[in-house]
PDB file of C-alpha atoms and ligand atoms in Angstrom:
ATOM      1  CA  MET T  27     -85.761  56.617 150.748  1.00 95.00           C
ATOM      2  CA  LYS T  28     -83.994  58.342 148.209  1.00 97.00           C
ATOM      3  CA  LEU T  29     -82.904  56.261 145.518  1.00 98.00           C
ATOM      4  CA  VAL T  30     -81.480  56.317 141.584  1.00 98.00           C
ATOM      5  CA  MET T  31     -82.136  54.293 138.908  1.00 98.00           C
ATOM      6  CA  LEU T  32     -79.178  53.665 136.394  1.00 98.00           C
ATOM      7  CA  GLY T  33     -78.773  51.691 133.202  1.00 98.00           C
ATOM      8  CA  PRO T  34     -79.426  51.701 129.957  1.00 97.00           C
ATOM      9  CA  PRO T  35     -82.117  52.485 127.385  1.00 96.00           C
ATOM     10  CA  GLY T  36     -84.680  49.421 127.818  1.00 94.00           C
ATOM     11  CA  ALA T  37     -82.739  48.437 131.196  1.00 96.00           C
ATOM     12  CA  GLY T  38     -86.125  48.458 132.632  1.00 94.00           C
ATOM     13  CA  LYS T  39     -85.563  51.324 134.822  1.00 97.00           C
ATOM     14  CA  GLY T  40     -89.609  53.082 134.750  1.00 93.00           C
ATOM     15  CA  THR T  41     -90.506  49.089 134.959  1.00 91.00           C
ATOM     16  CA  GLN T  42     -88.952  48.501 138.244  1.00 96.00           C
ATOM     17  CA  ALA T  43     -89.265  52.232 139.736  1.00 97.00           C
ATOM     18  CA  ARG T  44     -93.030  52.262 139.158  1.00 93.00           C
ATOM     19  CA  ARG T  45     -92.714  48.523 140.746  1.00 95.00           C
ATOM     20  CA  LEU T  46     -91.239  50.367 143.877  1.00 96.00           C
ATOM     21  CA  GLN T  47     -93.544  53.401 143.896  1.00 95.00           C
ATOM     22  CA  ASP T  48     -96.126  50.883 145.435  1.00 94.00           C
ATOM     23  CA  SER T  49     -94.308  48.767 147.171  1.00 95.00           C
ATOM     24  CA  ARG T  50     -91.909  51.404 149.287  1.00 95.00           C
ATOM     25  CA  ASN T  51     -94.486  54.143 148.876  1.00 95.00           C
ATOM     26  CA  LEU T  52     -91.917  55.703 146.967  1.00 97.00           C
ATOM     27  CA  VAL T  53     -92.529  58.709 144.060  1.00 97.00           C
ATOM     28  CA  GLN T  54     -91.036  57.854 140.714  1.00 97.00           C
ATOM     29  CA  LEU T  55     -89.463  61.321 139.230  1.00 98.00           C
ATOM     30  CA  SER T  56     -88.630  60.347 136.202  1.00 97.00           C
ATOM     31  CA  THR T  57     -86.732  63.304 133.801  1.00 97.00           C
ATOM     32  CA  GLY T  58     -87.691  61.608 130.441  1.00 96.00           C
ATOM     33  CA  ASP T  59     -91.872  61.651 131.348  1.00 94.00           C
ATOM     34  CA  MET T  60     -91.427  65.330 132.735  1.00 96.00           C
ATOM     35  CA  LEU T  61     -89.542  65.915 129.504  1.00 96.00           C
ATOM     36  CA  ARG T  62     -92.184  64.824 127.079  1.00 94.00           C
ATOM     37  CA  LYS T  63     -94.812  66.085 129.225  1.00 95.00           C
ATOM     38  CA  ALA T  64     -92.586  70.064 128.444  1.00 95.00           C
ATOM     39  CA  VAL T  65     -92.950  69.159 124.898  1.00 96.00           C
ATOM     40  CA  ALA T  66     -96.380  67.842 124.647  1.00 94.00           C
ATOM     41  CA  GLU T  67     -97.609  70.877 125.993  1.00 97.00           C
ATOM     42  CA  ALA T  68     -94.774  73.157 124.011  1.00 97.00           C
ATOM     43  CA  THR T  69     -93.376  74.868 127.032  1.00 95.00           C
ATOM     44  CA  GLU T  70     -90.112  76.925 126.637  1.00 94.00           C
ATOM     45  CA  TYR T  71     -88.222  73.786 128.583  1.00 93.00           C
ATOM     46  CA  GLY T  72     -90.092  71.472 125.912  1.00 95.00           C
ATOM     47  CA  ILE T  73     -89.633  73.721 122.553  1.00 96.00           C
ATOM     48  CA  LYS T  74     -86.168  73.648 123.727  1.00 95.00           C
ATOM     49  CA  ALA T  75     -85.504  69.652 124.245  1.00 96.00           C
ATOM     50  CA  ALA T  76     -87.688  68.094 121.817  1.00 96.00           C
ATOM     51  CA  ALA T  77     -84.742  67.662 118.701  1.00 95.00           C
ATOM     52  CA  ALA T  78     -82.543  66.443 121.173  1.00 96.00           C
ATOM     53  CA  MET T  79     -85.193  63.883 122.581  1.00 96.00           C
ATOM     54  CA  LYS T  80     -86.387  62.897 118.783  1.00 94.00           C
ATOM     55  CA  ALA T  81     -82.418  62.382 118.064  1.00 94.00           C
ATOM     56  CA  GLY T  82     -81.717  60.398 121.050  1.00 95.00           C
ATOM     57  CA  GLU T  83     -79.023  63.167 122.482  1.00 97.00           C
ATOM     58  CA  LEU T  84     -79.677  64.391 126.185  1.00 97.00           C
ATOM     59  CA  VAL T  85     -81.535  67.320 126.915  1.00 97.00           C
ATOM     60  CA  SER T  86     -79.475  70.546 127.799  1.00 97.00           C
ATOM     61  CA  ASP T  87     -78.109  69.734 131.956  1.00 97.00           C
ATOM     62  CA  GLU T  88     -79.542  73.116 132.433  1.00 96.00           C
ATOM     63  CA  ILE T  89     -83.146  72.298 131.764  1.00 96.00           C
ATOM     64  CA  VAL T  90     -82.688  68.683 133.182  1.00 97.00           C
ATOM     65  CA  ILE T  91     -81.416  70.236 136.279  1.00 96.00           C
ATOM     66  CA  ALA T  92     -84.055  72.790 137.114  1.00 94.00           C
ATOM     67  CA  THR T  93     -86.585  70.673 136.023  1.00 93.00           C
ATOM     68  CA  ILE T  94     -85.432  68.266 138.645  1.00 95.00           C
ATOM     69  CA  SER T  95     -84.291  71.450 141.546  1.00 93.00           C
ATOM     70  CA  GLU T  96     -88.187  72.104 141.151  1.00 91.00           C
ATOM     71  CA  ARG T  97     -89.874  68.885 141.799  1.00 94.00           C
ATOM     72  CA  LEU T  98     -87.455  68.177 144.687  1.00 93.00           C
ATOM     73  CA  ASP T  99     -89.111  70.761 146.560  1.00 89.00           C
ATOM     74  CA  GLN T 100     -92.456  70.028 146.649  1.00 93.00           C
ATOM     75  CA  PRO T 101     -94.059  68.399 149.451  1.00 92.00           C
ATOM     76  CA  ASP T 102     -94.993  64.827 148.211  1.00 95.00           C
ATOM     77  CA  LEU T 103     -91.604  63.545 148.139  1.00 95.00           C
ATOM     78  CA  ALA T 104     -91.637  63.402 152.354  1.00 91.00           C
ATOM     79  CA  ASN T 105     -91.182  59.893 152.299  1.00 93.00           C
ATOM     80  CA  GLY T 106     -88.859  59.296 149.600  1.00 96.00           C
ATOM     81  CA  PHE T 107     -88.244  58.964 145.932  1.00 98.00           C
ATOM     82  CA  ILE T 108     -86.905  57.765 142.491  1.00 98.00           C
ATOM     83  CA  LEU T 109     -85.005  59.252 140.124  1.00 98.00           C
ATOM     84  CA  ASP T 110     -85.745  57.439 136.801  1.00 98.00           C
ATOM     85  CA  GLY T 111     -83.437  58.775 134.089  1.00 97.00           C
ATOM     86  CA  PHE T 112     -81.644  61.528 135.968  1.00 98.00           C
ATOM     87  CA  PRO T 113     -78.374  61.934 136.714  1.00 98.00           C
ATOM     88  CA  ARG T 114     -77.061  60.996 133.666  1.00 98.00           C
ATOM     89  CA  ASN T 115     -73.591  62.451 132.903  1.00 98.00           C
ATOM     90  CA  LEU T 116     -71.166  63.847 135.870  1.00 98.00           C
ATOM     91  CA  GLU T 117     -72.002  66.895 135.584  1.00 98.00           C
ATOM     92  CA  GLN T 118     -76.102  66.001 136.466  1.00 98.00           C
ATOM     93  CA  ALA T 119     -74.628  63.567 139.627  1.00 98.00           C
ATOM     94  CA  GLU T 120     -72.487  66.691 141.014  1.00 98.00           C
ATOM     95  CA  ALA T 121     -75.412  68.691 140.649  1.00 97.00           C
ATOM     96  CA  LEU T 122     -77.564  66.290 142.428  1.00 98.00           C
ATOM     97  CA  ASP T 123     -75.477  65.848 144.898  1.00 97.00           C
ATOM     98  CA  ALA T 124     -75.301  69.532 145.656  1.00 97.00           C
ATOM     99  CA  MET T 125     -79.116  70.048 145.930  1.00 95.00           C
ATOM    100  CA  LEU T 126     -79.522  67.122 148.573  1.00 95.00           C
ATOM    101  CA  GLU T 127     -76.682  68.779 150.516  1.00 95.00           C
ATOM    102  CA  ALA T 128     -78.395  71.928 150.568  1.00 94.00           C
ATOM    103  CA  LYS T 129     -82.078  69.955 151.398  1.00 91.00           C
ATOM    104  CA  GLY T 130     -80.425  67.734 154.407  1.00 92.00           C
ATOM    105  CA  LEU T 131     -80.827  64.623 152.238  1.00 93.00           C
ATOM    106  CA  VAL T 132     -78.799  61.910 151.557  1.00 95.00           C
ATOM    107  CA  LEU T 133     -79.540  59.298 148.699  1.00 97.00           C
ATOM    108  CA  ASP T 134     -79.543  55.822 149.695  1.00 96.00           C
ATOM    109  CA  ALA T 135     -78.257  53.534 146.764  1.00 97.00           C
ATOM    110  CA  VAL T 136     -78.299  53.283 143.543  1.00 98.00           C
ATOM    111  CA  ILE T 137     -79.884  50.402 141.385  1.00 98.00           C
ATOM    112  CA  ASP T 138     -78.008  49.628 138.454  1.00 98.00           C
ATOM    113  CA  ILE T 139     -79.943  47.402 136.137  1.00 98.00           C
ATOM    114  CA  ALA T 140     -77.506  45.591 133.670  1.00 97.00           C
ATOM    115  CA  VAL T 141     -78.534  44.097 130.479  1.00 96.00           C
ATOM    116  CA  VAL T 142     -76.501  43.783 127.469  1.00 94.00           C
ATOM    117  CA  ASP T 143     -77.343  46.063 124.334  1.00 93.00           C
ATOM    118  CA  ASP T 144     -78.441  43.328 121.814  1.00 88.00           C
ATOM    119  CA  VAL T 145     -81.578  43.057 123.478  1.00 92.00           C
ATOM    120  CA  LEU T 146     -82.093  46.382 124.483  1.00 94.00           C
ATOM    121  CA  VAL T 147     -82.773  47.393 120.818  1.00 92.00           C
ATOM    122  CA  ASP T 148     -85.406  44.884 120.458  1.00 90.00           C
ATOM    123  CA  ARG T 149     -87.226  46.082 123.897  1.00 91.00           C
ATOM    124  CA  VAL T 150     -87.447  49.546 123.104  1.00 93.00           C
ATOM    125  CA  SER T 151     -88.625  49.247 119.512  1.00 91.00           C
ATOM    126  CA  GLY T 152     -91.260  46.624 120.434  1.00 92.00           C
ATOM    127  CA  ARG T 153     -92.805  48.316 123.601  1.00 92.00           C
ATOM    128  CA  TYR T 154     -96.058  50.149 123.487  1.00 94.00           C
ATOM    129  CA  THR T 155     -98.440  51.529 125.928  1.00 94.00           C
ATOM    130  CA  CYS T 156    -102.197  52.352 126.290  1.00 96.00           C
ATOM    131  CA  ALA T 157    -103.069  55.503 125.516  1.00 96.00           C
ATOM    132  CA  LYS T 158    -105.748  56.156 128.413  1.00 97.00           C
ATOM    133  CA  CYS T 159    -104.225  54.300 131.385  1.00 95.00           C
ATOM    134  CA  GLY T 160    -100.264  54.249 130.109  1.00 90.00           C
ATOM    135  CA  LYS T 161     -99.985  50.500 130.953  1.00 91.00           C
ATOM    136  CA  GLY T 162     -97.031  49.265 129.138  1.00 89.00           C
ATOM    137  CA  TYR T 163     -96.821  46.388 126.411  1.00 92.00           C
ATOM    138  CA  HIS T 164     -94.540  44.484 123.816  1.00 91.00           C
ATOM    139  CA  ASP T 165     -95.024  43.661 120.777  1.00 93.00           C
ATOM    140  CA  THR T 166     -94.068  39.563 121.439  1.00 90.00           C
ATOM    141  CA  MET T 167     -92.663  39.643 125.045  1.00 84.00           C
ATOM    142  CA  GLU T 168     -96.074  41.220 126.727  1.00 88.00           C
ATOM    143  CA  LYS T 169     -99.198  41.477 124.588  1.00 94.00           C
ATOM    144  CA  PRO T 170    -103.284  42.044 125.787  1.00 96.00           C
ATOM    145  CA  ALA T 171    -105.233  39.465 126.897  1.00 97.00           C
ATOM    146  CA  THR T 172    -107.312  40.273 123.490  1.00 97.00           C
ATOM    147  CA  ASP T 173    -104.962  41.563 120.804  1.00 95.00           C
ATOM    148  CA  GLY T 174    -105.999  45.689 120.562  1.00 96.00           C
ATOM    149  CA  VAL T 175    -107.642  45.942 123.835  1.00 98.00           C
ATOM    150  CA  CYS T 176    -105.882  47.358 127.282  1.00 98.00           C
ATOM    151  CA  ASP T 177    -105.746  44.236 130.603  1.00 97.00           C
ATOM    152  CA  LYS T 178    -106.169  47.511 132.557  1.00 96.00           C
ATOM    153  CA  CYS T 179    -109.065  49.514 131.206  1.00 98.00           C
ATOM    154  CA  GLY T 180    -110.601  48.156 128.206  1.00 97.00           C
ATOM    155  CA  SER T 181    -109.464  51.169 126.084  1.00 98.00           C
ATOM    156  CA  THR T 182    -108.408  50.442 122.213  1.00 98.00           C
ATOM    157  CA  GLU T 183    -106.234  53.086 122.032  1.00 97.00           C
ATOM    158  CA  PHE T 184    -102.548  52.386 122.294  1.00 97.00           C
ATOM    159  CA  LYS T 185     -99.454  54.969 121.705  1.00 95.00           C
ATOM    160  CA  ARG T 186     -95.590  54.671 121.374  1.00 94.00           C
ATOM    161  CA  ARG T 187     -93.015  56.811 121.832  1.00 92.00           C
ATOM    162  CA  ALA T 188     -91.570  58.386 119.273  1.00 90.00           C
ATOM    163  CA  ASP T 189     -87.710  57.571 120.220  1.00 92.00           C
ATOM    164  CA  ASP T 190     -88.565  54.042 120.309  1.00 93.00           C
ATOM    165  CA  ASN T 191     -87.101  53.571 116.686  1.00 90.00           C
ATOM    166  CA  ALA T 192     -84.490  50.949 116.386  1.00 89.00           C
ATOM    167  CA  GLU T 193     -82.378  54.086 114.757  1.00 91.00           C
ATOM    168  CA  THR T 194     -82.855  56.264 117.509  1.00 93.00           C
ATOM    169  CA  VAL T 195     -82.242  53.856 120.183  1.00 93.00           C
ATOM    170  CA  ARG T 196     -78.969  52.705 119.085  1.00 93.00           C
ATOM    171  CA  ASN T 197     -77.938  56.495 119.561  1.00 95.00           C
ATOM    172  CA  ARG T 198     -79.739  56.420 122.988  1.00 95.00           C
ATOM    173  CA  LEU T 199     -77.617  53.632 123.494  1.00 96.00           C
ATOM    174  CA  GLU T 200     -74.153  55.111 122.110  1.00 97.00           C
ATOM    175  CA  VAL T 201     -74.671  58.508 124.417  1.00 97.00           C
ATOM    176  CA  TYR T 202     -75.096  55.917 127.447  1.00 98.00           C
ATOM    177  CA  HIS T 203     -72.259  54.393 127.265  1.00 98.00           C
ATOM    178  CA  ALA T 204     -70.166  57.343 126.410  1.00 98.00           C
ATOM    179  CA  GLU T 205     -72.163  59.572 129.662  1.00 98.00           C
ATOM    180  CA  THR T 206     -73.930  57.727 131.980  1.00 98.00           C
ATOM    181  CA  ALA T 207     -72.371  54.154 132.078  1.00 98.00           C
ATOM    182  CA  PRO T 208     -69.284  56.494 134.054  1.00 98.00           C
ATOM    183  CA  LEU T 209     -71.505  57.090 137.279  1.00 98.00           C
ATOM    184  CA  GLN T 210     -71.254  53.240 137.838  1.00 98.00           C
ATOM    185  CA  ASP T 211     -67.806  54.356 139.185  1.00 98.00           C
ATOM    186  CA  TYR T 212     -68.917  57.701 140.682  1.00 98.00           C
ATOM    187  CA  TYR T 213     -71.418  56.033 142.573  1.00 98.00           C
ATOM    188  CA  ARG T 214     -69.392  52.616 143.675  1.00 98.00           C
ATOM    189  CA  SER T 215     -66.568  54.768 144.614  1.00 98.00           C
ATOM    190  CA  LYS T 216     -69.380  56.445 147.183  1.00 97.00           C
ATOM    191  CA  GLY T 217     -70.458  53.348 148.611  1.00 97.00           C
ATOM    192  CA  LYS T 218     -74.030  53.280 146.887  1.00 97.00           C
ATOM    193  CA  LEU T 219     -73.990  51.076 143.720  1.00 98.00           C
ATOM    194  CA  LYS T 220     -76.004  48.069 143.966  1.00 98.00           C
ATOM    195  CA  SER T 221     -75.776  46.271 140.400  1.00 97.00           C
ATOM    196  CA  VAL T 222     -78.481  43.598 139.996  1.00 98.00           C
ATOM    197  CA  ASP T 223     -78.866  41.363 136.661  1.00 98.00           C
ATOM    198  CA  GLY T 224     -81.585  42.956 134.331  1.00 97.00           C
ATOM    199  CA  MET T 225     -81.682  40.204 132.001  1.00 96.00           C
ATOM    200  CA  ALA T 226     -83.448  38.301 134.030  1.00 96.00           C
ATOM    201  CA  ASP T 227     -87.244  38.460 133.973  1.00 92.00           C
ATOM    202  CA  ILE T 228     -89.264  41.394 135.259  1.00 92.00           C
ATOM    203  CA  ASP T 229     -90.357  39.583 138.913  1.00 95.00           C
ATOM    204  CA  ASP T 230     -86.936  38.260 139.508  1.00 97.00           C
ATOM    205  CA  VAL T 231     -84.844  42.060 138.728  1.00 98.00           C
ATOM    206  CA  THR T 232     -87.955  43.485 141.073  1.00 98.00           C
ATOM    207  CA  ARG T 233     -86.536  40.322 144.045  1.00 98.00           C
ATOM    208  CA  GLN T 234     -83.004  41.159 143.373  1.00 98.00           C
ATOM    209  CA  ILE T 235     -83.880  45.317 143.912  1.00 98.00           C
ATOM    210  CA  GLU T 236     -85.764  44.378 147.095  1.00 97.00           C
ATOM    211  CA  GLU T 237     -82.926  42.268 148.426  1.00 97.00           C
ATOM    212  CA  GLU T 238     -80.500  44.831 148.201  1.00 96.00           C
ATOM    213  CA  LEU T 239     -82.861  47.594 149.856  1.00 95.00           C
ATOM    214  CA  ASP T 240     -82.990  45.300 152.979  1.00 94.00           C
ATOM    215  CA  ALA T 241     -79.763  44.823 153.543  1.00 90.00           C
ATOM    216  CA  ALA T 242     -78.817  48.512 152.290  1.00 81.00           C
TER     217      ALA T 242
HETATM  218  P1  LIG N 303     -85.828  58.284 129.516  1.00 82.00           P
HETATM  219  O1  LIG N 303     -87.305  58.771 129.398  1.00 82.00           O
HETATM  220  O2  LIG N 303     -85.264  58.310 130.606  1.00 82.00           O
HETATM  221  O3  LIG N 303     -85.918  56.951 128.216  1.00 82.00           O
HETATM  222  P2  LIG N 303     -84.525  55.903 128.949  1.00 82.00           P
HETATM  223  O4  LIG N 303     -83.415  56.092 129.712  1.00 82.00           O
HETATM  224  O5  LIG N 303     -83.852  55.849 127.435  1.00 82.00           O
HETATM  225  O6  LIG N 303     -85.681  54.725 129.377  1.00 82.00           O
HETATM  226  P3  LIG N 303     -86.462  53.952 128.934  1.00 82.00           P
HETATM  227  O7  LIG N 303     -87.738  54.542 129.298  1.00 82.00           O
HETATM  228  O8  LIG N 303     -86.247  54.044 127.303  1.00 82.00           O
HETATM  229  O9  LIG N 303     -86.203  52.264 129.793  1.00 82.00           O
HETATM  230  P4  LIG N 303     -86.787  51.794 130.773  1.00 82.00           P
HETATM  231  O10 LIG N 303     -85.150  51.905 131.248  1.00 82.00           O
HETATM  232  O11 LIG N 303     -87.166  52.831 131.889  1.00 82.00           O
HETATM  233  O12 LIG N 303     -86.780  50.559 130.414  1.00 82.00           O
HETATM  234  P5  LIG N 303     -88.495  50.126 130.431  1.00 82.00           P
HETATM  235  O13 LIG N 303     -88.670  49.873 131.875  1.00 82.00           O
HETATM  236  O14 LIG N 303     -89.820  51.103 129.691  1.00 82.00           O
HETATM  237  O15 LIG N 303     -85.249  59.355 128.346  1.00 82.00           O
HETATM  238  C1  LIG N 303     -86.025  59.595 127.031  1.00 82.00           C
HETATM  239  C2  LIG N 303     -85.315  61.172 126.547  1.00 82.00           C
HETATM  240  O16 LIG N 303     -85.590  61.875 127.133  1.00 82.00           O
HETATM  241  C3  LIG N 303     -83.698  60.758 126.580  1.00 82.00           C
HETATM  242  O17 LIG N 303     -82.831  60.134 125.581  1.00 82.00           O
HETATM  243  C4  LIG N 303     -83.062  62.357 126.309  1.00 82.00           C
HETATM  244  O18 LIG N 303     -83.185  62.892 125.367  1.00 82.00           O
HETATM  245  C5  LIG N 303     -83.947  62.972 127.161  1.00 82.00           C
HETATM  246  N1  LIG N 303     -83.419  63.041 128.949  1.00 82.00           N
HETATM  247  C6  LIG N 303     -84.541  62.115 130.132  1.00 82.00           C
HETATM  248  N2  LIG N 303     -83.371  62.517 131.072  1.00 82.00           N
HETATM  249  C7  LIG N 303     -82.301  62.727 130.781  1.00 82.00           C
HETATM  250  C8  LIG N 303     -81.539  63.742 131.549  1.00 82.00           C
HETATM  251  N3  LIG N 303     -81.337  63.886 132.872  1.00 82.00           N
HETATM  252  N4  LIG N 303     -80.101  64.574 130.796  1.00 82.00           N
HETATM  253  C9  LIG N 303     -80.623  64.931 129.831  1.00 82.00           C
HETATM  254  N5  LIG N 303     -81.747  64.512 128.904  1.00 82.00           N
HETATM  255  C10 LIG N 303     -82.728  63.182 129.437  1.00 82.00           C
HETATM  256  O19 LIG N 303     -88.763  48.957 129.707  1.00 82.00           O
HETATM  257  C11 LIG N 303     -88.571  49.171 128.319  1.00 82.00           C
HETATM  258  C12 LIG N 303     -89.008  47.512 127.852  1.00 82.00           C
HETATM  259  O20 LIG N 303     -88.468  46.442 128.247  1.00 82.00           O
HETATM  260  C13 LIG N 303     -90.557  47.336 128.075  1.00 82.00           C
HETATM  261  O21 LIG N 303     -91.206  47.181 127.360  1.00 82.00           O
HETATM  262  C14 LIG N 303     -90.732  46.459 129.566  1.00 82.00           C
HETATM  263  O22 LIG N 303     -92.061  46.013 129.831  1.00 82.00           O
HETATM  264  C15 LIG N 303     -89.861  45.869 129.073  1.00 82.00           C
HETATM  265  N6  LIG N 303     -88.753  44.845 130.096  1.00 82.00           N
HETATM  266  C16 LIG N 303     -88.009  45.702 130.853  1.00 82.00           C
HETATM  267  N7  LIG N 303     -87.303  44.709 131.992  1.00 82.00           N
HETATM  268  C17 LIG N 303     -87.631  43.437 131.212  1.00 82.00           C
HETATM  269  C18 LIG N 303     -86.802  42.101 131.986  1.00 82.00           C
HETATM  270  N8  LIG N 303     -86.596  42.128 132.958  1.00 82.00           N
HETATM  271  N9  LIG N 303     -87.303  41.336 130.913  1.00 82.00           N
HETATM  272  C19 LIG N 303     -87.932  41.746 130.025  1.00 82.00           C
HETATM  273  N10 LIG N 303     -88.278  42.608 129.119  1.00 82.00           N
HETATM  274  C20 LIG N 303     -88.086  43.849 130.284  1.00 82.00           C
END
């Protein structure tokens, strides 16, 4: 199965992509994670992408499309993948169409997670992850059972993303509405768009997505 997760920052794309990865044996392809790794390793792309990411702007199409194109050629994707954070504008959507066609692949569905802006700033600026195993937490919505200790691996080290402060999140939301939201119409016109209510709790959103995919 080949899927795209669409939605504003904090909608739950990563959360739901990780669940689908486990339930449907798919590979999550997060352009945000790939770019953060490139920045941390100071690769050529990482050095070019860093300033845009810090400001909450989109990284250039050239870098992101090249990154995804290389990744789609790797053999671990034989059972399918979930694109999380790509495409993010019309140019990227058209580039994806061309890449898939060239590889003889067809997109099965685009899952659009709808959440109102007001809750997104709180969701994103409150989140953090375990520095060792990557388990996600939130200051108020999902705390570890013992304060300061990861439930999954016992580590006491946690980290926050550099772009998860309230000001940058607001800019990321503006960019989403201007550049990414028009992709809803793009995929609706192709009969691929499946919208789910991202205001529901995490398990309920998963249930809605699984139902949409079973019916697709
Ligand atoms: P990226 O890493 O893709 O960030 P994003 O799209 O802003 O999305 P997030 O990861 O912040 O949110 P999410 O929807 O995955 O939510 P999550 O599941 O974590 O991109 C970062 C930057 O990289 C961009 O700004 C850009 O600079 C660059 N970039 C990336 N891709 C690019 C591209 N294609 N082109 C150009 N530039 C690109 O959930 C958030 C929080 O909410 C968590 O705490 C979670 O536990 C909680 N939560 C989730 N669902 C629910 C729920 N239903 N109810 C309550 N809480 C929930």
